[in-house]
XYZ file of N, CA and C in Angstrom:
537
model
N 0.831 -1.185 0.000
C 0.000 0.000 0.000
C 0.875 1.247 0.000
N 2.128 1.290 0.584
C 2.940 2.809 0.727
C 4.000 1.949 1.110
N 5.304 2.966 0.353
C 6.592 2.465 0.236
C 7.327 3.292 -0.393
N 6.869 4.404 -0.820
C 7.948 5.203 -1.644
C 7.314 6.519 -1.271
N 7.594 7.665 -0.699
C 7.758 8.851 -0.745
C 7.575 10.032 -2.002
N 8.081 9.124 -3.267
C 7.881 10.302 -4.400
C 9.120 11.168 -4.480
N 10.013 10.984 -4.179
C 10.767 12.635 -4.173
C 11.600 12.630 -5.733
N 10.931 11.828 -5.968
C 11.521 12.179 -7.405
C 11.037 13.507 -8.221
N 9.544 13.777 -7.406
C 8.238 14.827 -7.775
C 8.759 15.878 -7.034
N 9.808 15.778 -6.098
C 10.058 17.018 -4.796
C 10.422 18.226 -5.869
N 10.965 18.026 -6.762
C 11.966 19.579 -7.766
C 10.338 20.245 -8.245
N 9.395 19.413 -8.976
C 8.442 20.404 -9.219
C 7.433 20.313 -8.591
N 7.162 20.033 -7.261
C 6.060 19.771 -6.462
C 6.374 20.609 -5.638
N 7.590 20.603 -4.593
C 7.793 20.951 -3.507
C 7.905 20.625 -2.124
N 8.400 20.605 -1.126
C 8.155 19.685 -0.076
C 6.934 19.684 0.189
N 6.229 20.817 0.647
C 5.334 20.375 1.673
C 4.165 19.549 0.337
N 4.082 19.891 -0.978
C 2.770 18.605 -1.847
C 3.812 17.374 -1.790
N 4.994 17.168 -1.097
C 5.415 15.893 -1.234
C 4.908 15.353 0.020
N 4.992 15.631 1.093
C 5.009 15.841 2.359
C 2.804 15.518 2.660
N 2.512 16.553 1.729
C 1.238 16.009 2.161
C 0.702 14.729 1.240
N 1.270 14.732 0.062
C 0.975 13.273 -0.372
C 1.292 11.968 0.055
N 2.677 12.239 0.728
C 3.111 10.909 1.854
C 1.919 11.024 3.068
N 1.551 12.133 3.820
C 1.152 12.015 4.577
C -0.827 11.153 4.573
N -1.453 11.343 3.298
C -2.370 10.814 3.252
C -2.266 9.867 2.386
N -1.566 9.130 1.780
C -0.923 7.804 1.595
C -0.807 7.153 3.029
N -0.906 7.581 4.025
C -0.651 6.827 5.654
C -1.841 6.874 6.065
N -2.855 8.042 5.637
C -4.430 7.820 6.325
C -5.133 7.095 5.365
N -4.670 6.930 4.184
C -5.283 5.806 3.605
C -5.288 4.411 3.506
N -4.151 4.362 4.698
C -4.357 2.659 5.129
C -5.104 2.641 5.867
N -5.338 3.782 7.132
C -6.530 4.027 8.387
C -7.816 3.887 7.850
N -8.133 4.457 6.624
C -8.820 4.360 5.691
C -9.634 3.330 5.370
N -8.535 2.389 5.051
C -8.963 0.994 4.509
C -9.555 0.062 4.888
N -8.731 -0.109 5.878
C -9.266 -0.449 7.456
C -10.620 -0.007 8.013
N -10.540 0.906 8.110
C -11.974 1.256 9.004
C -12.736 0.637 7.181
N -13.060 1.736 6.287
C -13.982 0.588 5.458
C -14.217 -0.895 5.240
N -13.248 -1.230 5.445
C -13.053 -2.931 4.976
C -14.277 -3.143 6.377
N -13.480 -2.638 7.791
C -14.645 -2.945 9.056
C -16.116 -2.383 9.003
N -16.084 -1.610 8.483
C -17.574 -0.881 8.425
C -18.053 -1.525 6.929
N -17.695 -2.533 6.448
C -18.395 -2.866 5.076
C -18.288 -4.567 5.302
N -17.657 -4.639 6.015
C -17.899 -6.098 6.545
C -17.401 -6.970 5.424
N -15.576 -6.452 4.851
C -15.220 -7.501 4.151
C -14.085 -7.572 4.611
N -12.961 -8.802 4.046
C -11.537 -8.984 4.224
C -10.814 -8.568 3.638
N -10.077 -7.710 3.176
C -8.768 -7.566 2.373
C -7.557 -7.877 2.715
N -7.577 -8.474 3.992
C -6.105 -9.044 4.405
C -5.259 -7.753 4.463
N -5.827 -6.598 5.349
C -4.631 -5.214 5.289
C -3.689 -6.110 6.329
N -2.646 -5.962 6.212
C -1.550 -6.190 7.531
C -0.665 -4.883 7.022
N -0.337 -4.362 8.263
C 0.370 -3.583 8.897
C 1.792 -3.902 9.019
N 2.525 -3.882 7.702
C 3.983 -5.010 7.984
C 4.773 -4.434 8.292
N 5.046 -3.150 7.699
C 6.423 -2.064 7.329
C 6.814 -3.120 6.127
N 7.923 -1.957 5.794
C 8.469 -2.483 4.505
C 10.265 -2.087 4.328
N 11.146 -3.199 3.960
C 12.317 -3.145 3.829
C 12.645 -2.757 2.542
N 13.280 -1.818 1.916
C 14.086 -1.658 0.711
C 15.203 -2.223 1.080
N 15.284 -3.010 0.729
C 17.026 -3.813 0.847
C 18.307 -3.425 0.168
N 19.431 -2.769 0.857
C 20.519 -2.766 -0.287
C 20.903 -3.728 -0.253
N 21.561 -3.852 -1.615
C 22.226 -5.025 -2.374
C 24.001 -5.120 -2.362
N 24.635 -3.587 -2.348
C 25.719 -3.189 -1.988
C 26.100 -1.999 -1.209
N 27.593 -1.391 -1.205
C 27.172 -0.465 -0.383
C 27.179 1.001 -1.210
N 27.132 1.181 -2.714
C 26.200 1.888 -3.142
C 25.192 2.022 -2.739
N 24.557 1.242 -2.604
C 23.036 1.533 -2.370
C 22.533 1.921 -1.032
N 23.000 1.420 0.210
C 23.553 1.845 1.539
C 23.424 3.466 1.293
N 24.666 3.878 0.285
C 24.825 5.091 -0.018
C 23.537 5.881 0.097
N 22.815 5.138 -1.549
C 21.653 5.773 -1.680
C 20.533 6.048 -0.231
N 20.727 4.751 0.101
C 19.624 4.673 0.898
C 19.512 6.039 2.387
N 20.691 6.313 2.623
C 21.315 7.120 3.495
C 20.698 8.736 3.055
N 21.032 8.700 1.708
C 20.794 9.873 1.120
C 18.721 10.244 0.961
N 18.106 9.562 1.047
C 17.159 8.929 1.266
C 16.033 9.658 2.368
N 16.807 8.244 3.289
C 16.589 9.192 4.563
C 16.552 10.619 5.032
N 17.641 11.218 4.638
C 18.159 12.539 4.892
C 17.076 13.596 4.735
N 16.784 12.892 2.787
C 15.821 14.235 2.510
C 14.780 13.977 2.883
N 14.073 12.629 3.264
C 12.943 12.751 3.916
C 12.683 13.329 5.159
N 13.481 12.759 5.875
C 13.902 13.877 7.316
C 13.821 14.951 6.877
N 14.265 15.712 6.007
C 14.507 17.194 5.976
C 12.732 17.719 5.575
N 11.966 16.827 5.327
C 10.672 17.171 4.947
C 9.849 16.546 5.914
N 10.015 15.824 7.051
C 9.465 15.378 8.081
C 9.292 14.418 7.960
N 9.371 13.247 7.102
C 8.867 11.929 6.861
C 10.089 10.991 7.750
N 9.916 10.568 8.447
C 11.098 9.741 9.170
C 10.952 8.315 8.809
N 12.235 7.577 8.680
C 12.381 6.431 7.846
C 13.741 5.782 8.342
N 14.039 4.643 9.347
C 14.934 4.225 9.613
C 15.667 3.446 8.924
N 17.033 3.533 9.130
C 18.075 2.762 7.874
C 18.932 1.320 9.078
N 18.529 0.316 8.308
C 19.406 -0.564 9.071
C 21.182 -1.125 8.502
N 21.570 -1.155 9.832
C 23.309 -1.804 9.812
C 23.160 -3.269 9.087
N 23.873 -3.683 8.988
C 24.230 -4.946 8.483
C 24.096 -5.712 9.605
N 24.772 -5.235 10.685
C 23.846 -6.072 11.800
C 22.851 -6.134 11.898
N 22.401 -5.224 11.973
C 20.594 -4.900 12.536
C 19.721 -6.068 11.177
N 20.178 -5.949 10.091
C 19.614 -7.051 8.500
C 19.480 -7.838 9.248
N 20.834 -8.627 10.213
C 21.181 -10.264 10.016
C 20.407 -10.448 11.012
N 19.950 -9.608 12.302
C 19.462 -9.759 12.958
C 17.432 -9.805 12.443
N 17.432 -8.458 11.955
C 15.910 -8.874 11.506
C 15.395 -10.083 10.366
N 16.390 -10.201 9.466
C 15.871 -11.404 8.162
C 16.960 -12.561 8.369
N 17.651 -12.741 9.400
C 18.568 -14.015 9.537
C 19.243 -14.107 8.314
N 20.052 -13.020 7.760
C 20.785 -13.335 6.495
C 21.872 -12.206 6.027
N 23.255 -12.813 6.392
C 24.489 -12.196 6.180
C 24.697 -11.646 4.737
N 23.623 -11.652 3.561
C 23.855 -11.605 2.338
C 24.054 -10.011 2.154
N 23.161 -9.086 2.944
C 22.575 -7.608 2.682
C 23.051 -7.205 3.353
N 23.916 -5.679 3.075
C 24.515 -4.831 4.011
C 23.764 -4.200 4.584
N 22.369 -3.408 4.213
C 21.291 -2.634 4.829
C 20.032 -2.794 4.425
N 19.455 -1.655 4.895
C 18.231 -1.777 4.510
C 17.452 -0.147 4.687
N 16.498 0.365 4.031
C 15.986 1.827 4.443
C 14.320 0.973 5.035
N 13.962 1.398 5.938
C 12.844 0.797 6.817
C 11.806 2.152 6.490
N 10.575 2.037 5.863
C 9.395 2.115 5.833
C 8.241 1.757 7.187
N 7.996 2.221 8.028
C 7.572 1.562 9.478
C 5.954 1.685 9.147
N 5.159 2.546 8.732
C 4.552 2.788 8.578
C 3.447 1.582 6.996
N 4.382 1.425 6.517
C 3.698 0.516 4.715
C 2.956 -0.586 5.448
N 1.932 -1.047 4.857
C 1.082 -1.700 4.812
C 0.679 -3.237 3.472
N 0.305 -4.164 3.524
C 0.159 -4.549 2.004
C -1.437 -5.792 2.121
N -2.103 -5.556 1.223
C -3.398 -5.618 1.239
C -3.991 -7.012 -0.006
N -4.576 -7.753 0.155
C -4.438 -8.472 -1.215
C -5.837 -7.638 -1.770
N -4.820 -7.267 -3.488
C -5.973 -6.234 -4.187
C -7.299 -6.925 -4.845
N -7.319 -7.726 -5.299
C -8.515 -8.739 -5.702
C -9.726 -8.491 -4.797
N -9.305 -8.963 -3.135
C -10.325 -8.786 -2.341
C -10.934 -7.622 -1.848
N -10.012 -6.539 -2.203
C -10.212 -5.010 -1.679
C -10.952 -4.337 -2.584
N -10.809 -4.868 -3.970
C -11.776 -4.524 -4.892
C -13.089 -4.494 -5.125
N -13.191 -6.381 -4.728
C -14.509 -6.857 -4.967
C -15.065 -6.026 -3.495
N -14.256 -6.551 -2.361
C -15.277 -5.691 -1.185
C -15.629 -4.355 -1.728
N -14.693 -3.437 -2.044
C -15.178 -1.571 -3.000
C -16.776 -1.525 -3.526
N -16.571 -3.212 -4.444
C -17.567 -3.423 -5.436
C -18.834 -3.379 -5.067
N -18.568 -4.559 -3.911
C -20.088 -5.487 -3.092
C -20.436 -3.735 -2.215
N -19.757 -3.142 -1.817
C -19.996 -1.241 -0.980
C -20.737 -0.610 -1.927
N -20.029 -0.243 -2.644
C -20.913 0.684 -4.006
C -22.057 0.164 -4.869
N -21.920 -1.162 -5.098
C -23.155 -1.497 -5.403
C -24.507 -1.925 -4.609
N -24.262 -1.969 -3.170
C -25.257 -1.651 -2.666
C -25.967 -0.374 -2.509
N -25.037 0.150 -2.519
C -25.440 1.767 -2.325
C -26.219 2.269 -4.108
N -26.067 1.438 -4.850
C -26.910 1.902 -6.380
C -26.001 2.740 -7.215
N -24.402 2.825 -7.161
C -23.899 3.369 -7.979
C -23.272 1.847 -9.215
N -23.596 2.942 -10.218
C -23.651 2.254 -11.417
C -21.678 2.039 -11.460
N -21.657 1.099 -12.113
C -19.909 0.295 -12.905
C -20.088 0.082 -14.008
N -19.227 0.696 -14.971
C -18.782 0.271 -16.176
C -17.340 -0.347 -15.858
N -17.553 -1.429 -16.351
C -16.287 -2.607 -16.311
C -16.031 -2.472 -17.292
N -14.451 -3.194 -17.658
C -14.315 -3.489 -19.380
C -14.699 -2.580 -20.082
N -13.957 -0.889 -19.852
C -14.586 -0.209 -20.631
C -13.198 0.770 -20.500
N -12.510 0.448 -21.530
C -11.198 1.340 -21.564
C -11.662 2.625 -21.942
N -10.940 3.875 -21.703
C -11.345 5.126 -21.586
C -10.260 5.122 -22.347
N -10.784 6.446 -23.564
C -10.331 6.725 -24.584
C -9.836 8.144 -24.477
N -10.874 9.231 -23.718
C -10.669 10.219 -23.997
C -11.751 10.841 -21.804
N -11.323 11.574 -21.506
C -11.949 12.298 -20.534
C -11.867 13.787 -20.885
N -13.028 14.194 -20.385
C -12.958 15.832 -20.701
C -13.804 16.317 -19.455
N -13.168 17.320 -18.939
C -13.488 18.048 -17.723
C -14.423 19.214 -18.444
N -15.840 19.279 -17.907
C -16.695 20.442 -18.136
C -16.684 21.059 -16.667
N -17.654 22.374 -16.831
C -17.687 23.287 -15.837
C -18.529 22.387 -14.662
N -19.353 21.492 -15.413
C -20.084 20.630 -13.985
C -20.333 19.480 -13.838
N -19.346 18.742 -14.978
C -19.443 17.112 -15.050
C -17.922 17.274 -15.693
N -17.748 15.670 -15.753
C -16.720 15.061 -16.159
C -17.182 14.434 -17.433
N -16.834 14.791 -18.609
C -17.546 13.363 -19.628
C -16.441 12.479 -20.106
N -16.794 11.285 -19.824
C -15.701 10.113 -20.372
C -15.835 9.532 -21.579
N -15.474 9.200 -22.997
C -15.490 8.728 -23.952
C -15.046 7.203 -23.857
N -15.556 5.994 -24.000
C -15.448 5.109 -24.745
C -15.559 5.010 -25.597
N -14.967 3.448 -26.541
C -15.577 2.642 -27.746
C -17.068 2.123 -28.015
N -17.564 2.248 -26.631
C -19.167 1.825 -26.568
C -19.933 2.925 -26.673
N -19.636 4.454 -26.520
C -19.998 5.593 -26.004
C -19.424 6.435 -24.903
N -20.635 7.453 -24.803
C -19.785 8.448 -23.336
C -20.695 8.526 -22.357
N -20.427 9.085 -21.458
C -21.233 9.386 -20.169
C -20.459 10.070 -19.314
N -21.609 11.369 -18.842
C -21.177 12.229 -17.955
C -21.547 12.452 -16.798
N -20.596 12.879 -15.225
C -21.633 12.493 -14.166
C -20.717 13.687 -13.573
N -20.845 13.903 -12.361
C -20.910 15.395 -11.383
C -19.291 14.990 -11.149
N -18.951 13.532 -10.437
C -17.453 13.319 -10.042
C -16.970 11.973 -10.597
N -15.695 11.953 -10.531
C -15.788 10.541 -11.905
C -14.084 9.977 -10.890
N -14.385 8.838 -10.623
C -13.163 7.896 -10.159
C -12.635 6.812 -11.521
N -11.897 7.364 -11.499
C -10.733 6.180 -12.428
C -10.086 4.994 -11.659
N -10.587 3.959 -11.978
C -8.813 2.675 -11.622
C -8.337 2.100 -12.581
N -7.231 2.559 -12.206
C -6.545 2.386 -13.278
C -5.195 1.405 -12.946
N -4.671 0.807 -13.784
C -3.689 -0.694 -13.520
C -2.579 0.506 -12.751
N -2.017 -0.388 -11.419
C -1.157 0.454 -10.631
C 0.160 0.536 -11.528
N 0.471 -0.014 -12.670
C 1.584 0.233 -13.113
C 1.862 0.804 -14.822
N 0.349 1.068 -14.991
C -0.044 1.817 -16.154
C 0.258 2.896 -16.205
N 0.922 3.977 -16.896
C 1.680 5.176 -16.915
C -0.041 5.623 -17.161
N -0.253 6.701 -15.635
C -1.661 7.864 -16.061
C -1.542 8.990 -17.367
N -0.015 8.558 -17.494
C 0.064 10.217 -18.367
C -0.370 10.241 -19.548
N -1.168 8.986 -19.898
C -1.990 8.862 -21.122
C -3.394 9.593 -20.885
N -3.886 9.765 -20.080
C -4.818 10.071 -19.463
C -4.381 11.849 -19.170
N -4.846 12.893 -19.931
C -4.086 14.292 -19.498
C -4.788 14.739 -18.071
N -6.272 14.289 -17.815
C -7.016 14.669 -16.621
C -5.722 14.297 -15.345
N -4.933 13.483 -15.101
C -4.665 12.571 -14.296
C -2.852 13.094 -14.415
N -2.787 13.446 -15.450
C -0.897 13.570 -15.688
C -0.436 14.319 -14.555
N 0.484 13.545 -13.866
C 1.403 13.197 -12.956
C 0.872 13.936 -11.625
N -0.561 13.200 -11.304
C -1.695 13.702 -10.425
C -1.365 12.129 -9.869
N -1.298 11.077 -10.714
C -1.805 9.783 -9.636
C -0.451 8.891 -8.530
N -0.821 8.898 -8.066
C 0.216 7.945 -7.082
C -0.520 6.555 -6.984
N 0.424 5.198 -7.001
C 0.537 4.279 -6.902
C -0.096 3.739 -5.526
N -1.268 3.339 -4.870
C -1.308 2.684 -3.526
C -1.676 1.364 -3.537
């Protein structure tokens, strides 16, 4: 669910839209949670943290460097020794590690269908299987173009494959983050 910070976005964003996009990337696991409980399904959230592992001590390097600037924007993120590795994953292979304390990981299949079985009780309509061709922002709807047709409604949610570049999509260009 969260594992990366973004600061690749820090030069034209700025800290604090980096800073608040990490920061509700973290209420959206609180998020999840409470819906998954108030909708009465499983998604298997666990609360793991998450290891970036270096591989050498380049990356150590990196990882150091890392830290720093997140610190310098408030996001705190612990870096482990080579001891501290062998001690948490029983394995002399990895010199470090940058620690994520906060990441989460969810199985997406079930988080979906629960979304699904929520909203469709509630009477909002799904178009599945319906690749979007074209979106256009009006003054009081959104209209979306398909191959089947269009349709326009007051607020319009996209999902879109987490590893599908949005920037095909101009509504969305370099608006979406990965959760």
């Amino acid at each position: 669910v969260l594992h990366e910070p973004h600061l690749d976005r820090l030069p034209k964003h700025g800290a604090h839209t980096i800073r608040f996009t990490y920061d509700e990337t973290v209420r959206a696991i609180d998020f999840i949670d409470e819906l998954a409980h108030e909708e009465d399904f499983d998604c298997e959230l666990e609360r793991t943290g998450y290891l970036e592992i270096a591989l050498n001590s380049f990356h150590r390097k990196e990882q150091a460097a890392k830290q720093k600037a997140c610190r310098e924007i408030g996001i705190e993120l612990d870096v482990l020794d080579e001891t501290a590795m062998q001690q948490t994953i029983q394995s002399e292979r990895f010199p470090g590690a940058l620690v994520y304390p906060k990441a989460a990981m969810l199985h997406p299949g079930k988080y979906v269908a629960g979304l699904k079985s929520a909203v469709l009780r509630r009477g909002v309509r799904l178009y599945e299987n319906s690749p979007v061709q074209r979106v256009r922002p009006e003054s009081s709807a959104v209209t979306v173009a398909t191959a089947a047709g269009s349709i326009s409604a007051a607020k319009l949610v996209l999902g879109l494959n987490a590893y599908h570049p949005a920037s095909g999509i101009g509504i969305v260009r370099d608006r979406a983050v990965t959760l």
